[in-house]
Amino acid sequence: QKEVEQNSGPLSVPEGAIASLNCTYSDRGSQSFFWYRQYSGKSPELIMFIYSNGDKEDGRFTAQLNKASQYVSLLIRDSQPSDSATYLCALGGGTSYGKLTFGQGTILTVHP
Amino acid sequence: DTGVSQDPRHKITKRGQNVTFRCDPISEHNRLYWYRQTLGQGPEFLTYFQNEAQLEKSRLLSDRFSAERPKGSFSTLEIQRTEQGDSAMYLCASSFVSGGGTEAFFGQGTRLTVV
């Protein structure tokens, strides 16, 4: 089992819809969880982080964490074409200790 | 610009040559990471420093790779005797860690092409 697994893409949603990106992880000791957005040819950009169970909202983005189910998700409300990118889930702590371990990414396309 | 800075942005080298990349972290950040990313994959961990100490190096990392962070400021990543399989984007990130979260911010990356 991969350490961090993201839902296979690509994911295509119409403009204005909710995009849902999911990530499961194997290390129960993981303590911190991050979502990065990466445009083609660019470096990853941190958009959300969450450390406690539950929801965390920031503008159109909501991160959800369920440590018991080893599951973290990112919801993007009112999706815009500019949200089209690869979304990377990353986690830290546990056996990862100081480093961040990334998933393979999910490509999101928002079509007008 | 006070973000993470990497130099050069692009490097083309012949197989067998040595290359060195530089990373300047955000000034108050005490942790610095190096990752490698190939097309269609997530960033792969290479190594990280806490101040000047190299705390972890990936088991998958060849002995041809070495990294330093003298005085806990900028860092260099050197690849000796480059191979075509080393072609990738090399990413540096930094964070400030004080027992809490570890939000890491990436530089623009150095794209290496080995011909």
CSV table of C-alpha atoms in Angstrom, one decimal:
chain,number,residue,atom,x,y,z
A,1,GLN,CA,0.0,0.0,0.0
A,2,LYS,CA,1.3,3.4,-0.9
A,3,GLU,CA,1.9,5.8,2.0
A,4,VAL,CA,-0.3,8.5,0.5
A,5,GLU,CA,-2.9,7.7,-2.2
A,6,GLN,CA,-5.0,10.2,-4.0
A,7,ASN,CA,-8.1,9.5,-6.1
A,8,SER,CA,-7.2,8.8,-9.6
A,9,GLY,CA,-7.9,11.5,-12.1
A,10,PRO,CA,-8.2,13.3,-14.1
A,11,LEU,CA,-11.3,14.9,-12.5
A,12,SER,CA,-13.4,17.2,-14.7
A,13,VAL,CA,-16.1,19.5,-13.3
A,14,PRO,CA,-18.1,22.3,-14.8
A,15,GLU,CA,-17.5,25.9,-13.7
A,16,GLY,CA,-19.4,26.7,-10.6
A,17,ALA,CA,-19.6,23.1,-9.3
A,18,ILE,CA,-17.9,21.6,-6.2
A,19,ALA,CA,-14.7,19.7,-6.8
A,20,SER,CA,-13.9,17.0,-4.3
A,21,LEU,CA,-10.4,15.7,-4.0
A,22,ASN,CA,-9.6,12.8,-1.7
A,23,CYS,CA,-6.5,11.4,-0.1
A,24,THR,CA,-6.0,8.3,2.1
A,25,TYR,CA,-2.9,7.5,4.0
A,26,SER,CA,-1.4,4.5,5.8
A,27,ASP,CA,0.6,6.0,8.7
A,28,ARG,CA,-1.7,6.4,11.7
A,29,GLY,CA,1.0,8.5,13.4
A,30,SER,CA,0.7,11.3,10.8
A,31,GLN,CA,0.0,14.6,12.4
A,32,SER,CA,-0.1,17.3,9.8
A,33,PHE,CA,-1.8,17.4,6.4
A,34,PHE,CA,-1.4,19.7,3.5
A,35,TRP,CA,-2.9,20.4,0.1
A,36,TYR,CA,-0.7,21.9,-2.6
A,37,ARG,CA,-1.8,23.2,-6.0
A,38,GLN,CA,0.6,22.8,-8.9
A,39,TYR,CA,0.1,24.4,-12.3
A,40,SER,CA,1.8,22.8,-15.2
A,41,GLY,CA,5.5,23.5,-15.3
A,42,LYS,CA,5.4,25.4,-12.0
A,43,SER,CA,6.3,24.4,-8.4
A,44,PRO,CA,3.7,23.4,-5.7
A,45,GLU,CA,1.9,26.1,-3.9
A,46,LEU,CA,0.5,25.6,-0.4
A,47,ILE,CA,-3.2,26.3,-0.3
A,48,MET,CA,-4.5,24.5,2.9
A,49,PHE,CA,-3.2,22.8,6.0
A,50,ILE,CA,-5.1,21.0,8.7
A,51,TYR,CA,-3.9,19.3,11.9
A,52,SER,CA,-7.1,18.4,13.8
A,53,ASN,CA,-10.1,16.3,13.0
A,54,GLY,CA,-13.0,18.1,11.3
A,55,ASP,CA,-13.3,20.8,8.8
A,56,LYS,CA,-11.2,23.9,8.1
A,57,GLU,CA,-12.5,26.5,5.7
A,58,ASP,CA,-10.6,29.2,3.8
A,59,GLY,CA,-12.5,31.1,1.2
A,60,ARG,CA,-13.7,28.6,-1.4
A,61,PHE,CA,-11.6,25.8,0.0
A,62,THR,CA,-12.5,23.4,2.7
A,63,ALA,CA,-10.1,20.7,4.1
A,64,GLN,CA,-11.6,17.8,5.9
A,65,LEU,CA,-9.7,15.4,8.1
A,66,ASN,CA,-10.8,12.1,9.6
A,67,LYS,CA,-7.8,10.5,11.4
A,68,ALA,CA,-9.8,7.4,12.4
A,69,SER,CA,-10.5,6.7,8.8
A,70,GLN,CA,-7.1,7.9,7.7
A,71,TYR,CA,-8.7,10.2,5.2
A,72,VAL,CA,-8.2,13.8,4.2
A,73,SER,CA,-10.1,15.7,1.5
A,74,LEU,CA,-10.2,19.1,-0.2
A,75,LEU,CA,-13.5,20.6,-1.4
A,76,ILE,CA,-13.4,23.5,-3.9
A,77,ARG,CA,-16.7,25.4,-4.1
A,78,ASP,CA,-17.7,27.5,-7.0
A,79,SER,CA,-14.9,26.0,-9.1
A,80,GLN,CA,-13.3,28.3,-11.6
A,81,PRO,CA,-11.3,27.5,-14.8
A,82,SER,CA,-8.3,29.0,-12.9
A,83,ASP,CA,-8.6,26.2,-10.4
A,84,SER,CA,-7.5,23.7,-13.2
A,85,ALA,CA,-4.3,22.3,-11.9
A,86,THR,CA,-2.8,19.2,-10.2
A,87,TYR,CA,-3.6,19.0,-6.5
A,88,LEU,CA,-1.1,17.3,-4.2
A,89,CYS,CA,-1.9,15.8,-0.8
A,90,ALA,CA,1.0,15.7,1.6
A,91,LEU,CA,1.4,14.6,5.2
A,92,GLY,CA,4.0,15.0,7.9
A,93,GLY,CA,4.8,13.5,11.3
A,94,GLY,CA,4.6,9.8,12.3
A,95,THR,CA,7.1,7.7,10.4
A,96,SER,CA,7.6,10.7,8.0
A,97,TYR,CA,8.8,12.6,11.1
A,98,GLY,CA,10.3,15.9,9.8
A,99,LYS,CA,9.7,15.5,6.1
A,100,LEU,CA,6.5,15.8,4.0
A,101,THR,CA,5.4,12.7,2.1
A,102,PHE,CA,3.4,13.5,-1.1
A,103,GLY,CA,0.8,11.6,-3.0
A,104,GLN,CA,0.9,11.3,-6.8
A,105,GLY,CA,-1.5,14.2,-7.4
A,106,THR,CA,-4.9,14.5,-8.9
A,107,ILE,CA,-5.4,16.5,-12.1
A,108,LEU,CA,-8.4,18.8,-11.9
A,109,THR,CA,-10.0,20.4,-15.0
A,110,VAL,CA,-12.7,23.0,-14.6
A,111,HIS,CA,-14.5,23.5,-17.9
A,112,PRO,CA,-16.5,26.7,-18.7
B,1,ASP,CA,10.7,38.9,-3.1
B,2,THR,CA,11.1,37.1,0.2
B,3,GLY,CA,10.1,33.6,-1.0
B,4,VAL,CA,12.3,30.6,-1.5
B,5,SER,CA,14.8,31.2,-4.3
B,6,GLN,CA,16.5,28.6,-6.5
B,7,ASP,CA,19.3,28.9,-8.9
B,8,PRO,CA,19.6,28.1,-11.8
B,9,ARG,CA,16.0,27.7,-13.1
B,10,HIS,CA,17.2,25.4,-15.9
B,11,LYS,CA,20.3,23.3,-16.4
B,12,ILE,CA,21.2,21.2,-19.4
B,13,THR,CA,24.3,19.0,-18.8
B,14,LYS,CA,26.0,16.2,-20.5
B,15,ARG,CA,25.9,12.7,-19.0
B,16,GLY,CA,28.8,12.3,-16.6
B,17,GLN,CA,29.2,15.9,-15.7
B,18,ASN,CA,28.7,17.3,-12.1
B,19,VAL,CA,26.0,19.8,-11.4
B,20,THR,CA,25.3,22.0,-8.4
B,21,PHE,CA,22.0,23.7,-7.5
B,22,ARG,CA,21.5,26.4,-4.9
B,23,CYS,CA,18.5,27.2,-2.7
B,24,ASP,CA,18.0,30.3,-0.6
B,25,PRO,CA,15.2,29.7,1.9
B,26,ILE,CA,12.8,32.2,3.5
B,27,SER,CA,15.1,34.0,5.9
B,28,GLU,CA,13.5,33.1,9.2
B,29,HIS,CA,12.9,29.4,8.3
B,30,ASN,CA,15.0,26.8,10.1
B,31,ARG,CA,14.1,23.8,8.0
B,32,LEU,CA,15.1,23.2,4.4
B,33,TYR,CA,14.0,20.3,2.2
B,34,TRP,CA,15.1,19.0,-1.2
B,35,TYR,CA,12.7,17.1,-3.4
B,36,ARG,CA,12.8,15.7,-6.9
B,37,GLN,CA,9.8,15.5,-9.2
B,38,THR,CA,9.3,13.8,-12.5
B,39,LEU,CA,6.4,14.2,-14.9
B,40,GLY,CA,3.1,12.9,-13.5
B,41,GLN,CA,4.5,12.1,-10.1
B,42,GLY,CA,4.3,13.8,-6.7
B,43,PRO,CA,7.5,15.3,-5.3
B,44,GLU,CA,9.9,12.6,-4.0
B,45,PHE,CA,11.8,13.4,-0.8
B,46,LEU,CA,15.6,13.6,-1.1
B,47,THR,CA,16.8,15.1,2.2
B,48,TYR,CA,16.2,17.8,4.8
B,49,PHE,CA,18.1,20.1,7.2
B,50,GLN,CA,17.2,21.6,10.5
B,51,ASN,CA,19.4,24.6,10.7
B,52,GLU,CA,22.8,23.3,9.5
B,53,ALA,CA,22.2,19.7,10.5
B,54,GLN,CA,21.2,17.2,7.8
B,55,LEU,CA,18.6,15.1,9.7
B,56,GLU,CA,17.4,12.7,7.1
B,57,LYS,CA,18.5,11.5,3.7
B,58,SER,CA,16.3,9.2,1.5
B,59,ARG,CA,17.4,5.6,1.4
B,60,LEU,CA,16.7,5.7,-2.3
B,61,LEU,CA,19.3,8.5,-2.8
B,62,SER,CA,22.4,7.5,-4.6
B,63,ASP,CA,25.8,8.3,-3.2
B,64,ARG,CA,26.2,10.6,-6.2
B,65,PHE,CA,23.9,13.1,-4.5
B,66,SER,CA,25.2,15.3,-1.7
B,67,ALA,CA,23.7,18.3,0.0
B,68,GLU,CA,25.0,20.9,2.4
B,69,ARG,CA,23.6,23.8,4.3
B,70,PRO,CA,26.6,25.6,5.8
B,71,LYS,CA,25.7,28.0,8.7
B,72,GLY,CA,22.1,27.1,8.4
B,73,SER,CA,21.4,29.5,5.6
B,74,PHE,CA,21.4,28.6,1.9
B,75,SER,CA,21.8,25.0,0.7
B,76,THR,CA,23.4,23.4,-2.2
B,77,LEU,CA,22.6,20.1,-3.9
B,78,GLU,CA,25.3,18.5,-5.9
B,79,ILE,CA,24.9,15.6,-8.3
B,80,GLN,CA,28.1,13.9,-9.5
B,81,ARG,CA,28.5,11.9,-12.7
B,82,THR,CA,25.0,12.7,-13.9
B,83,GLU,CA,22.9,10.1,-15.6
B,84,GLN,CA,19.9,10.5,-17.9
B,85,GLY,CA,17.7,9.2,-15.1
B,86,ASP,CA,18.6,12.3,-13.1
B,87,SER,CA,16.6,14.5,-15.4
B,88,ALA,CA,13.8,16.0,-13.3
B,89,MET,CA,12.6,19.1,-11.5
B,90,TYR,CA,14.6,19.6,-8.3
B,91,LEU,CA,12.5,21.5,-5.7
B,92,CYS,CA,13.6,23.2,-2.6
B,93,ALA,CA,11.2,24.1,0.2
B,94,SER,CA,11.6,25.7,3.6
B,95,SER,CA,9.5,26.0,6.8
B,96,PHE,CA,9.7,27.3,10.3
B,97,VAL,CA,9.3,24.6,12.9
B,98,SER,CA,9.0,25.2,16.6
B,99,GLY,CA,7.1,22.2,17.8
B,100,GLY,CA,3.9,23.1,15.9
B,101,GLY,CA,3.0,22.8,12.2
B,102,THR,CA,5.4,22.4,9.4
B,103,GLU,CA,3.9,24.4,6.5
B,104,ALA,CA,6.5,24.3,3.8
B,105,PHE,CA,6.9,26.7,0.9
B,106,PHE,CA,8.5,25.8,-2.3
B,107,GLY,CA,10.9,27.6,-4.6
B,108,GLN,CA,10.4,27.8,-8.4
B,109,GLY,CA,12.5,24.7,-8.9
B,110,THR,CA,15.5,23.8,-11.0
B,111,ARG,CA,14.7,21.8,-14.1
B,112,LEU,CA,17.6,19.5,-15.0
B,113,THR,CA,18.0,17.9,-18.3
B,114,VAL,CA,20.8,15.3,-18.8
B,115,VAL,CA,21.7,14.7,-22.5
